[in-house]
């Protein structure tokens, strides 16, 4: 490992006078003194640490989105996954001597964006002909908790398909909905009737009698005839903040606990899509969920878009994060799998005016008055107040071509003209250097953009070798959003070593927080068994969450962010420590972050009295362990920050163990 180089030792520093004795008897080297230059303080971005959310690794459907039923609208297709079709995740059940069948129905769609429904018919009623859905690897239910079931249903006269006789006599169809264990035990049950041949929404609440991490939903028709069904949905009533069509509470809370200052969404590659018809178009993701246009997710599955723009904005507001949507720059992904060889495609120029208007409409949807055309759509969804959008990403890792440039300029010029307060964030390719990076930066400078979005997934060594990357960036040019980054081990494991490389790098990001305004690790979420990309920050199953050391690093930096950077120096040129000191002007707290990415322990001394008046006790977190260590489902707490209180009056001596991150939070007196 290449040790992180300390910055040069300056004369005239506020060195320590009195110190506690060294903590580690095995240390032979003299303690390293940390001197803080409070007189050289500079403002840094108050929004520095945020999250990047993308529907990858089943991050949305089967993840953050609270829906428990998979393929609720029968829109799965082989286009999304060669093994899939409209019936995927559903099983026909015939209970107690019942006989019947099912078919796909496109004749009377619930909505043009939701073209397929399922028809269920009974020949022999028995104990019911029905459908069974196992959710996403099982439906987790908890004893005593309530689950909101809903379905769109109508009686149907499709009988001739099954033998020439209409099977529907116009009588209401008695139905039963159950949550069952895998061995058929009924954990919750309710009944309802379907009447008439117009679509109607039926809703009921189920209360689980027993906890089961892998239950299933069963819907039974218990009368003679046929019934068409669509949008068969089950949500825990207990979503994050109790929102309708809401988010899975434990996952959302985990993200909220990180206190992110912003959330970028909906991607990544998902944002620009593979083909022109696969771009993420925000208007398809708002309004009643049965009207949303479920579509192919380029990560190899289907996206329901139940978690859409309204829900993203709402979540940001709920957790105090700035929303940072990314819209396609009018071009598709240049690496399109479904259009192999086709490369980047641009929206035809004669459609670009309409597309530019679509982007402007998004800003109106977020910020416009409740009686404006798009603001009224937000109000209809229950949010008359604006969402106060400040940032807009245009493009994601696009190949910087003339096709891109022309469209990017049209969009950006229009936004700047109509909404000068919105910060447009440009894109500079998928790597830290190379042609798209260079061309993207050149375009950004030419257009005098406020910010560009840099991405790089690199070995831990690269991060450690480039701690000073932004020190020399031109402060008069566009600023930087480090929108996607992660240290990748050769085996893609979330090792402590990778997390500490990221931590060391973040000390450099804080130092350059006047230029780098935003930063987000990627990807955020990965459902075990369904990852297309590793490493991720957080892994989860239907019931549990696994925190990686990379997550702990992100959280420690985020909850201990500041808005003022206090330059500092280390007394030893050969120290491997990477250090940053920030102040949070609201609380007056000063936070010292010390990363030791090397295999040799060091000791650091510091006298807080030199740069402020603090309480005698400070909070300290230490994340340390074996560099190759990882957290596993069997041993999830192998790597976890230890929190303690330390005495800091009269100077402090801190152990910086080998392979560690230490965060010291000094509380203002
Ligand atoms: O974070 C995963 C992917 O990496 C994103 O979708 C894309 O922007 C990048 O290539």
Short mmCIF file of C-alpha atoms in Angstrom, two decimals, residues 16 29-34 569-572 574-575 577 602-606:
data_model
loop_
_atom_site.label_atom_id
_atom_site.label_comp_id
_atom_site.label_asym_id
_atom_site.label_seq_id
_atom_site.Cartn_x
_atom_site.Cartn_y
_atom_site.Cartn_z
CA UNK A 16 1.13 21.44 21.58
CA UNK A 29 8.15 6.86 16.71
CA UNK A 30 7.48 10.19 18.38
CA UNK A 31 3.87 11.35 18.39
CA UNK A 32 2.83 13.38 15.37
CA UNK A 33 1.64 16.85 16.27
CA UNK A 34 -1.41 18.21 14.56
CA UNK A 569 -0.41 20.33 9.41
CA UNK A 570 1.32 17.28 10.74
CA UNK A 571 4.76 17.56 12.32
CA UNK A 572 6.19 14.45 10.66
CA UNK A 574 6.82 10.51 6.93
CA UNK A 575 3.47 10.14 8.69
CA UNK A 577 -1.98 9.92 8.35
CA UNK A 602 0.78 6.18 14.92
CA UNK A 603 -0.02 8.58 17.69
CA UNK A 604 -1.31 12.07 17.17
CA UNK A 605 -1.27 14.96 19.60
CA UNK A 606 -3.47 17.99 19.45
#
